[in-house]
Coordinates of C-alpha atoms and ligand atoms in Angstrom, one line a residue:
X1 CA 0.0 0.0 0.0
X2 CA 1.3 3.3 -0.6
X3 CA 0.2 6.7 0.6
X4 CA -1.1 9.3 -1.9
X5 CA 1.2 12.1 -3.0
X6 CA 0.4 15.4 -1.1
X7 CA -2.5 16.9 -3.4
X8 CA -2.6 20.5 -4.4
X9 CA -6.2 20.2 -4.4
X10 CA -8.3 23.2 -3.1
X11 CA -12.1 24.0 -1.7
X12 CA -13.9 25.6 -3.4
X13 CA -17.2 27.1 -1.4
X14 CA -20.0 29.7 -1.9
X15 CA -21.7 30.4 1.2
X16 CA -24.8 31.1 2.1
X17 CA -26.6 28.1 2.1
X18 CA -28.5 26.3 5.4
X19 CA -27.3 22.9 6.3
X20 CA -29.5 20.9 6.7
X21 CA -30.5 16.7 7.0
X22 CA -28.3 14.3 8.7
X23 CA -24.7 12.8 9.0
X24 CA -22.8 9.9 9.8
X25 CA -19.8 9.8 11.8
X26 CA -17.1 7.7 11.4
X27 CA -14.4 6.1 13.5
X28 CA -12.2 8.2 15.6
X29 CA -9.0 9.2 13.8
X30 CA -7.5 9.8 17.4
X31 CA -8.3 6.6 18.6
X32 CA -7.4 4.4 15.5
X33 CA -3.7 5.6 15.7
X34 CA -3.0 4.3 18.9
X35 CA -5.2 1.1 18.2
X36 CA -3.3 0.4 14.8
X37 CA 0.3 0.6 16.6
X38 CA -1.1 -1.2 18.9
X39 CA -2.5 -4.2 16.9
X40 CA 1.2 -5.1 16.0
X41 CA 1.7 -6.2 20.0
X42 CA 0.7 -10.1 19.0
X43 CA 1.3 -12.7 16.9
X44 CA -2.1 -13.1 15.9
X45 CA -4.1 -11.2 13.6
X46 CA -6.4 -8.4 14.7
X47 CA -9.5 -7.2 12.8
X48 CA -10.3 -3.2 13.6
X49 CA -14.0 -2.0 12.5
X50 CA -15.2 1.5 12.2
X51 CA -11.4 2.6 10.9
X52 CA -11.8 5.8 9.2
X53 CA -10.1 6.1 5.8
X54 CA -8.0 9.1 6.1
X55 CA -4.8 10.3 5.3
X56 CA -3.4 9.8 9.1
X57 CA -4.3 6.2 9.4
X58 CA -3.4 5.9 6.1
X59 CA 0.6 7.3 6.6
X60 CA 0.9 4.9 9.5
X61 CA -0.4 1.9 7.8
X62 CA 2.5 2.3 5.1
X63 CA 4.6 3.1 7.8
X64 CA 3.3 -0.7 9.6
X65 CA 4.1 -2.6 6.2
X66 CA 7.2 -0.6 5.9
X67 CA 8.8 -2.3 8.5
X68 CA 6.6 -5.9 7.8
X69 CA 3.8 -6.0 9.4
X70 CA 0.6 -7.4 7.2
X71 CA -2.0 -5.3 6.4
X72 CA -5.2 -6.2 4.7
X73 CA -8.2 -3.9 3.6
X74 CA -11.1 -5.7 3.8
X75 CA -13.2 -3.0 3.0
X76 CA -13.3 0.9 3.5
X77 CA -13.5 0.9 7.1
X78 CA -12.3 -2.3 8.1
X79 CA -8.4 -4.1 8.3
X80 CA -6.7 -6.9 8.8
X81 CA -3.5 -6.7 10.9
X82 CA -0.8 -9.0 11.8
X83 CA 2.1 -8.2 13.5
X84 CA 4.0 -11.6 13.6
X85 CA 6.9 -10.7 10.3
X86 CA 7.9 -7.3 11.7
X87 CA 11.2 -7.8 10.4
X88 CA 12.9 -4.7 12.4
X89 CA 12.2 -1.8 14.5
X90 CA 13.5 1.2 12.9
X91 CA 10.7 3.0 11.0
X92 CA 11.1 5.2 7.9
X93 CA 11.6 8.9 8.9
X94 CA 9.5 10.5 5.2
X95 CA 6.6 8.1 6.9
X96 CA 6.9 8.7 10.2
X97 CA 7.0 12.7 9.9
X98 CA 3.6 13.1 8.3
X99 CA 1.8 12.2 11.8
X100 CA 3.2 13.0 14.9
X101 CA 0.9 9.6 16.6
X102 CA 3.9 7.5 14.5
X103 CA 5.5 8.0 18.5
X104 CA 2.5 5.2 19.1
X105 CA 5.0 2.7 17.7
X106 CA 7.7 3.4 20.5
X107 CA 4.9 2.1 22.7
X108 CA 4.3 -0.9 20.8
X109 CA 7.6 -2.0 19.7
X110 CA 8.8 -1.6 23.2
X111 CA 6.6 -3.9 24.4
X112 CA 6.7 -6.7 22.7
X113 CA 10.4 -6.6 21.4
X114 CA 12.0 -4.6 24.4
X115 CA 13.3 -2.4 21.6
X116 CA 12.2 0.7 19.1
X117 CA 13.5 3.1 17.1
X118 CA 10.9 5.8 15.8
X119 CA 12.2 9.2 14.0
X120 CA 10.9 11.8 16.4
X121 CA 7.7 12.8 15.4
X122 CA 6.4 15.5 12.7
X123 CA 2.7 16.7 12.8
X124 CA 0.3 19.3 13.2
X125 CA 2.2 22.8 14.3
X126 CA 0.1 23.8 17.0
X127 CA 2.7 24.5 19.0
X128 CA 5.9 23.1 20.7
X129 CA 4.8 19.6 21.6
X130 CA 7.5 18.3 23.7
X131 CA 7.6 13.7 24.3
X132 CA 9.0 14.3 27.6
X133 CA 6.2 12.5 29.5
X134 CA 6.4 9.8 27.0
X135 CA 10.3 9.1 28.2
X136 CA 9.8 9.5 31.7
X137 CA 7.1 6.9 31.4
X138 CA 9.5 4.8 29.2
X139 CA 12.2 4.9 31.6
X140 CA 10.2 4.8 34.7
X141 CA 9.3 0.6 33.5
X142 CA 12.9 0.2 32.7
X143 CA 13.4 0.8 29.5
X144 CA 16.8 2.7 28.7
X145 CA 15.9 5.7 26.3
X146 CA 18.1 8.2 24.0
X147 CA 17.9 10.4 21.4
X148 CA 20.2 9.2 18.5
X149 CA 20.7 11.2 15.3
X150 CA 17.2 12.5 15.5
X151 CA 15.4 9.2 16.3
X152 CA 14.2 8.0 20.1
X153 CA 16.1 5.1 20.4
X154 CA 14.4 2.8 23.4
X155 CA 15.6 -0.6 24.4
X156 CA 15.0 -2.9 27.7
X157 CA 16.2 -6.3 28.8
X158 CA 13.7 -6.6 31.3
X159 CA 10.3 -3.9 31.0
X160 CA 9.2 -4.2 35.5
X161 CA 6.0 -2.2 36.1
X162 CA 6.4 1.0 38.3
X163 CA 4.6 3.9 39.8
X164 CA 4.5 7.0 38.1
X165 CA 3.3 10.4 38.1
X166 CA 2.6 12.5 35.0
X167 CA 3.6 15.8 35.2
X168 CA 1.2 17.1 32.5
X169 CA -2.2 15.6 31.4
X170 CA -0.9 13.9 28.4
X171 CA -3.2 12.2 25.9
X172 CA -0.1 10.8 24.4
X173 CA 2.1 9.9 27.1
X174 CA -0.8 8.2 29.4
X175 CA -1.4 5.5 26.0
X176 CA 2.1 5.2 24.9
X177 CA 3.2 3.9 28.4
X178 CA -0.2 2.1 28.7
X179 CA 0.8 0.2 25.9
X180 CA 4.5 -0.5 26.9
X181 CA 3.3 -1.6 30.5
X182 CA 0.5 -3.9 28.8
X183 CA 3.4 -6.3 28.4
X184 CA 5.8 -5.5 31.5
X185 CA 6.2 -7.7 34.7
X186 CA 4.4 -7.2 37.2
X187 CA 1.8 -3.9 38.4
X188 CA 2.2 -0.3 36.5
X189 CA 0.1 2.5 38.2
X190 CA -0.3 5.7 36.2
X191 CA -1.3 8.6 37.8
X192 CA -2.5 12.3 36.5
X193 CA -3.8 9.9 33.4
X194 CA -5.5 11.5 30.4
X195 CA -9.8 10.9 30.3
X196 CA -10.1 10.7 26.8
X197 CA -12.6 8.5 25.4
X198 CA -10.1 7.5 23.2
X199 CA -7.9 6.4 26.1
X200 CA -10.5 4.7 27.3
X201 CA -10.7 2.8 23.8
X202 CA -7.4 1.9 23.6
X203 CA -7.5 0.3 27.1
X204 CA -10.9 -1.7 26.1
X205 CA -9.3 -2.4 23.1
X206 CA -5.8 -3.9 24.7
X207 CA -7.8 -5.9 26.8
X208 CA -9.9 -7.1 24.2
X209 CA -6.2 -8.6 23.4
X210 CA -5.8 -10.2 26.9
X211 CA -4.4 -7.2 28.7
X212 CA -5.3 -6.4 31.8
X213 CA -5.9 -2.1 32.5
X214 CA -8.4 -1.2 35.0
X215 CA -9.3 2.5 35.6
X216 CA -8.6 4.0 31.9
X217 CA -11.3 7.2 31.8
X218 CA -10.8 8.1 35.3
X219 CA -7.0 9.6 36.5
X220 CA -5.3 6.4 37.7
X221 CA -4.9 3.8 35.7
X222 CA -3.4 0.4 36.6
X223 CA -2.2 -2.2 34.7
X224 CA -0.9 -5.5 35.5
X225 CA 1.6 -7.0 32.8
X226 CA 0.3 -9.7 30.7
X227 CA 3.6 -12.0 28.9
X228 CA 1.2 -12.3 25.8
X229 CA -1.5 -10.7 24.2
X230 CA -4.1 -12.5 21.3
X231 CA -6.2 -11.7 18.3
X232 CA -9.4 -9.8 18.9
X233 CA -11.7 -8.1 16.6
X234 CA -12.4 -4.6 17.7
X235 CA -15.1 -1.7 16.7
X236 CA -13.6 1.9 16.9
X237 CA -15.6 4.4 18.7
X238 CA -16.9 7.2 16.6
X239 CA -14.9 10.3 16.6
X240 CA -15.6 13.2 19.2
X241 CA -14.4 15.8 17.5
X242 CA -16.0 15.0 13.6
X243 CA -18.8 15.2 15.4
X244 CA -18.4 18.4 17.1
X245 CA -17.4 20.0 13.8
X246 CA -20.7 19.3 12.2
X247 CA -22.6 20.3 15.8
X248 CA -20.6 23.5 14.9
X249 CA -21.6 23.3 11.8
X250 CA -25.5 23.7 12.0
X251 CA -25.0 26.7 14.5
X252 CA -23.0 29.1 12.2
X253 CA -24.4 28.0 9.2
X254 CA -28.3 28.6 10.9
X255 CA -29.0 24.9 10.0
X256 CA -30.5 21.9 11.6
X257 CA -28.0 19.1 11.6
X258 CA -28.9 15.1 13.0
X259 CA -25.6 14.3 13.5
X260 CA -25.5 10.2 14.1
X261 CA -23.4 7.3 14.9
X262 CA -21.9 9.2 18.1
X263 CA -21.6 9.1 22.0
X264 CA -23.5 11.8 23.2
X265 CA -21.5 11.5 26.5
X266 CA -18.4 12.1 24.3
X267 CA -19.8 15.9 23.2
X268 CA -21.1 17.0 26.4
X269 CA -18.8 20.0 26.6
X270 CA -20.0 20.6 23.1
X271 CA -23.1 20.8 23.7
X272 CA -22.5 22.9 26.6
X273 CA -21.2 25.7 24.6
X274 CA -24.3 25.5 22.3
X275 CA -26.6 25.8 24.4
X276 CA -24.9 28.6 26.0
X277 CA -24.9 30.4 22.6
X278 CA -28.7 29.5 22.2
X279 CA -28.6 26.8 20.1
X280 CA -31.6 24.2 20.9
X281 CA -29.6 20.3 21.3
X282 CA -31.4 16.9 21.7
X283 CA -29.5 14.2 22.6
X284 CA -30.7 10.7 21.5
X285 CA -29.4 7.2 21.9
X286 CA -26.5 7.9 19.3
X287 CA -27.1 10.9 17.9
X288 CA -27.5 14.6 18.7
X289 CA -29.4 17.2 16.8
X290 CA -28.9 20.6 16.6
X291 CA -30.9 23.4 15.6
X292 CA -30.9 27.4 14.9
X293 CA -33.5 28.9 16.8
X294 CA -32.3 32.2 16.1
X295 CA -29.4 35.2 16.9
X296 CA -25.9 33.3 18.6
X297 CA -25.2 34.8 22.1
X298 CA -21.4 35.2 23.0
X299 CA -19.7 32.7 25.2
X300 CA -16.4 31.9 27.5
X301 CA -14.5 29.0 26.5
X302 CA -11.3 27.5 28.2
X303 CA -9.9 24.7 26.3
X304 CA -9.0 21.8 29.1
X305 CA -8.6 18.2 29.3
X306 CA -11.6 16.1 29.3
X307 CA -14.0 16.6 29.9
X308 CA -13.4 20.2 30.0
X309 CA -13.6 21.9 25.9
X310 CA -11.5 19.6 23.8
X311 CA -8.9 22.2 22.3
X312 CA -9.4 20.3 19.0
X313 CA -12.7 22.0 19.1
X314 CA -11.3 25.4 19.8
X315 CA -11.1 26.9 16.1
X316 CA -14.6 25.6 15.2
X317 CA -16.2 27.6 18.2
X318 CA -14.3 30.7 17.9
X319 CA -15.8 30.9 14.2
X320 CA -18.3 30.4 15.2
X321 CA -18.4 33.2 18.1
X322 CA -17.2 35.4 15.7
X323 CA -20.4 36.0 14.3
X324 CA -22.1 35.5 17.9
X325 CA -23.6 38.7 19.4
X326 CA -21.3 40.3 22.1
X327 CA -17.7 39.8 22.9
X328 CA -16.7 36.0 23.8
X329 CA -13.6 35.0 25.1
X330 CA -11.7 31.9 24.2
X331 CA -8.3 31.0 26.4
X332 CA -6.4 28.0 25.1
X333 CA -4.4 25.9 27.6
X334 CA -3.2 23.3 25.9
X335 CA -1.1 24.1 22.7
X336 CA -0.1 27.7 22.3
X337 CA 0.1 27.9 18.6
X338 CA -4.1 27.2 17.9
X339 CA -5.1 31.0 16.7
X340 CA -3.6 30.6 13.1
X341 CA -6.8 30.5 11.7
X342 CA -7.7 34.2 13.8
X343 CA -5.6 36.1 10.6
X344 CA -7.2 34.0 7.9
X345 CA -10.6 34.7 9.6
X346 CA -10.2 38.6 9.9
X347 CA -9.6 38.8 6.1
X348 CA -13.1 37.7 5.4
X349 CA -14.4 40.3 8.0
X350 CA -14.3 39.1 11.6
X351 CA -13.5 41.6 14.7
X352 CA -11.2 39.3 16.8
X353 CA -7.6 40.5 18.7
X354 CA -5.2 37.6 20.3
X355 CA -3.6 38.5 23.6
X356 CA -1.2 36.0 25.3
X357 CA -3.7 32.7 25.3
X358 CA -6.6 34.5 24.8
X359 CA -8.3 35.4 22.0
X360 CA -11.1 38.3 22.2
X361 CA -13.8 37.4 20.1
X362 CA -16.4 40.3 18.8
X363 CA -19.4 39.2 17.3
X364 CA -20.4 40.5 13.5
X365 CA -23.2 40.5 11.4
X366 CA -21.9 38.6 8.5
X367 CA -18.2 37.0 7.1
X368 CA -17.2 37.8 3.2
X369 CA -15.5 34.7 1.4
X370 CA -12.0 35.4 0.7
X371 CA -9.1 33.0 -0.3
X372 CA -7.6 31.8 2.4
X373 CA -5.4 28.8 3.6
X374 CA -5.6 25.7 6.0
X375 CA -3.5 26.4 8.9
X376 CA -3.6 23.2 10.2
X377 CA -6.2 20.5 10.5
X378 CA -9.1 21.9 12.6
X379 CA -8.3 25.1 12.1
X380 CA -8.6 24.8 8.4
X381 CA -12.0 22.7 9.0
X382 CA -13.1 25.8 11.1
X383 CA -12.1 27.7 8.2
X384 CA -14.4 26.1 5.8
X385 CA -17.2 25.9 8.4
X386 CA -16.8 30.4 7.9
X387 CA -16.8 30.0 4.5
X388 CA -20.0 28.4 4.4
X389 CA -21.6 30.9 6.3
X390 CA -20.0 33.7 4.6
X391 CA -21.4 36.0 1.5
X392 CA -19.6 34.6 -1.9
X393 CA -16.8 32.1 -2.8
X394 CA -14.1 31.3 -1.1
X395 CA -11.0 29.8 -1.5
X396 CA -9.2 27.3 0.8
X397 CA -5.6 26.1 -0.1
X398 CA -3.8 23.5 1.9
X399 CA -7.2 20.7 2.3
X400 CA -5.0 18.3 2.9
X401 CA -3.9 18.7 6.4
X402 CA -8.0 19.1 7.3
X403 CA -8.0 15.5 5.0
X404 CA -6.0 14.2 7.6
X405 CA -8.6 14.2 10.1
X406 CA -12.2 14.4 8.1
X407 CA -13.1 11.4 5.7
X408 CA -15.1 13.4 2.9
X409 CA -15.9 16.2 4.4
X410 CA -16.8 18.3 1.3
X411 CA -19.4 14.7 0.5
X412 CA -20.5 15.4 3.4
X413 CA -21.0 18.8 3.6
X414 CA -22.7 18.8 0.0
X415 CA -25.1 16.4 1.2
X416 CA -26.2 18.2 3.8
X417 CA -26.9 21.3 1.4
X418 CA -23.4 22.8 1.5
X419 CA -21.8 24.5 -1.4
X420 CA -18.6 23.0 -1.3
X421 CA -16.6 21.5 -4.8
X422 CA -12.7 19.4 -3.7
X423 CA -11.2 20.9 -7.4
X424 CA -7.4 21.2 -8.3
X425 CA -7.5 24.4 -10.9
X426 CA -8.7 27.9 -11.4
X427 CA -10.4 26.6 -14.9
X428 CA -12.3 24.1 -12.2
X429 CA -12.9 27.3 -9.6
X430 CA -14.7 29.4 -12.3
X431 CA -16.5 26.8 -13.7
X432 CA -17.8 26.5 -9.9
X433 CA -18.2 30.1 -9.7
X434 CA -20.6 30.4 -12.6
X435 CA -22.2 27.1 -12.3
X436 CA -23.3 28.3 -8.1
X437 CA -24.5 31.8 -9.6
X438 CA -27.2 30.7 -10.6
X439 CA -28.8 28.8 -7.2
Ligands
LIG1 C1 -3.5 14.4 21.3 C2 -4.3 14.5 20.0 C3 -4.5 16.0 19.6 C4 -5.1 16.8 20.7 C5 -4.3 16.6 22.0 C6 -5.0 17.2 23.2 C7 -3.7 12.5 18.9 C8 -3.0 11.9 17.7 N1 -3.6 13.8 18.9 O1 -2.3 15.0 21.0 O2 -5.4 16.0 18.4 O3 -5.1 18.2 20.4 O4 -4.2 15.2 22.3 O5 -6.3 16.7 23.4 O6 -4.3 11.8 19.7 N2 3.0 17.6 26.8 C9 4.2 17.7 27.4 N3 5.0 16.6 27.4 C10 4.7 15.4 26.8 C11 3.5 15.3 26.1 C12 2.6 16.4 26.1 O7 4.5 18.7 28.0 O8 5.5 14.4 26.9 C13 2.1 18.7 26.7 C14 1.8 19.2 25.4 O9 2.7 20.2 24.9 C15 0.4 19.9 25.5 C16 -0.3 19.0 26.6 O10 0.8 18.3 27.2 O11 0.5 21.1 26.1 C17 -1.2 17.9 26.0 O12 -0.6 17.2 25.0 P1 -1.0 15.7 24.6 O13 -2.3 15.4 25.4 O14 0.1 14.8 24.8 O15 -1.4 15.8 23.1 P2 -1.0 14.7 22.0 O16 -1.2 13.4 22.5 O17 0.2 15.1 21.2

């Protein structure tokens, strides 16, 4: 299998139009990273449902048969894994620096073969994102860690289960040692853990393999080694923050989005924040529905942990505030570098200043479509969601780090009414151009 060149591809929108209808969700990208890597920790095969086909699970399956593991697609959403002919540890770095969650390897390989080596990783720049809590974790079970010519180089004789404290909440760090530990000797206890729910899936996941993690969505986790872990088939849970996107969606667009296939539970902080801008939500079973009932209201938002406001979210609700009534704050506590879309966003009209963490956020009437460009991936999904609501076309260059992270999200947008064309040319934007004039 071999990943897709980078496309130069663009979006091409016209705004204006109310989303409406319904949307499936599809397997969280977060969670399917770790769950891959960590697929490769038996001998037997593993069978993962619900996978969603984009570009980030994508790089680190190429990545997985780069260094021999069997992979095989047994249809869109579903693969085949087995782990038993890795033929050596060291991964490719052009893979590896795509998508920072390559670091889920380390985890994995260190388990099972007492030894990785893993190019440090690449990613989203959101900010300085330091692996610190990663090696300390490493370490802390035994395992003797160094950076070597730009790769993290770990390797253990004997991996022996050990208490630990994380010094930050880490989403990262808290599955990477989960992982490692899965397969130590003897009792790990990890605490200041990340909530996740895709922490929580991993765990449920490893133990689906024969692992044995206790406490995973609460702040301590323990795990007691297991020597080997077995085949399992596994269903990913549906992605938190797709979801949120299109809850987002329906509120700056003045739609009325069924948004299905989810865990309400998962977008409770979501939700939250749209009712507190006056959107009406319904949570059913496994969907939620939202609805404009009429003018936005301004809001405070801290990004947090979970549960607090997933900082993934962050870019989506400050577009959205941006054409909420009032002056909203937004302070991000997480990654430092999340405002990039704030610049892109002020060119099509928005009143908005950055100070420090915090971004001030005064409502306007209406956004103009301009030509802008994907910072990164949810901020250039956030992007698109202003674009929608904005008067006229606009551009958006750089769709493939936001096709990282959403499986076809122009599809899905168009189906829900959205004006949105995936083309690679100007000839392509006109034609667009002329052909929308007319609705
Ligand atoms: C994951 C998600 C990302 C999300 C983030 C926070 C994946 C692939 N990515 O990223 O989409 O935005 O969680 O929910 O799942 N930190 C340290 N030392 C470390 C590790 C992290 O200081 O060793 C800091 C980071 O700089 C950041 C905070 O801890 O300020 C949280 O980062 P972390 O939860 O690790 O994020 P990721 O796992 O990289």
């Amino acid at each position: 299998m071999k990943s897709k060149v980078v496309s130069m591809d663009h979006y091409v929108i016209r705004g204006g139009n109310v989303l409406r209808g319904e949307v499936e969700i599809g397997g969280a990208k977060n969670a399917a990273l770790a769950i891959l890597a960590a697929a490769i920790m038996t001998d037997e095969t593993v069978t993962i449902e619900n996978m969603p086909d984009v570009r980030d699970t994508n790089v680190l399956l190429d990545a997985m048969a780069g260094i021999g593991v069997h992979i095989e697609r047994v249809d869109r959403h579903t693969v085949k894994i087995n782990g038993s002919m890795v033929q050596n540890v060291n991964i490719e770095y052009e893979l590896i620096k795509k998508i920072r969650a390559s670091y889920y390897l380390i985890g994995a390989l260190l388990g099972k073969y007492r030894e990785a080596e893993v190019p440090l990783p690449g990613g989203c720049n959101i900010g300085s994102r330091p692996i610190d809590q990663h090696l300390k974790g490493f370490r802390a079970i035994g395992a003797d860690v160094k950076i070597d010519h730009g790769s993290i180089v770990a390797t253990a004789e004997k991996l022996i289960g050990a208490h630990m404290y994380m010094d930050v909440v880490s989403v990262g760090a808290t599955i990477n040692v989960m992982m490692a530990a899965s397969m130590a000797e003897g009792k790990t206890i990890i605490e200041n853990a990340a909530k996740e729910p895709h922490v929580v899936d991993v765990a449920n996941f490893l133990n689906s393999m024969g692992a044995d993690i206790k406490g995973a969505g609460t702040d301590v986790i323990r795990i007691r080694g297991v020597e080997k872990l077995h085949g399992a088939t596994y269903s990913i849970i549906p992605d938190q923050i797709e979801a949120g996107t299109f809850m987002f969606a329906a509120a700056v667009t003045k739609g009325d989005i069924l948004v299905k296939d989810v865990i309400p539970k998962h977008l409770e902080s979501i939700t939250a924040k749209l009712l507190e801008m006056g959107c009406e939500v319904e949570e059913l079973d496994d969907a939620v529905r939202v609805r404009y009932t009429g003018e936005l209201h301004s809001t405070q938002i801290k990004t947090l942990p979970y549960p607090g406001f997933p900082t993934d979210m962050q870019p989506q609700a400050g577009i959205t505030l941006a054409l909420s009534e009032g002056v909203s704050t937004i302070t991000e506590s997480i990654f430092e570098n999340r405002f990039r879309y704030v610049d892109e966003i002020i060119r099509m009209g928005a009143d908005i200043k950055v100070e420090g963490n915090t971004a001030i956020i005064t409502g306007v009437k209406g956004l103009t479509g301009a030509h802008i460009s994907s910072p990164d991936l949810r901020a250039g999904a956030a992007l698109v969601l202003a674009a929608l609501s904005a008067d006229g076309v606009s551009v958006v260059d750089d769709i493939h780090l936001i096709e990282r992270g959403y499986e076809d999200f122009d599809v899905k947008l168009r189906a829900l009414g959205g004006l949105i064309e995936r083309v690679s040319d100007e000839e392509e934007i006109q034609k667009f151009r002329l052909r929308t004039q007319a609705i």
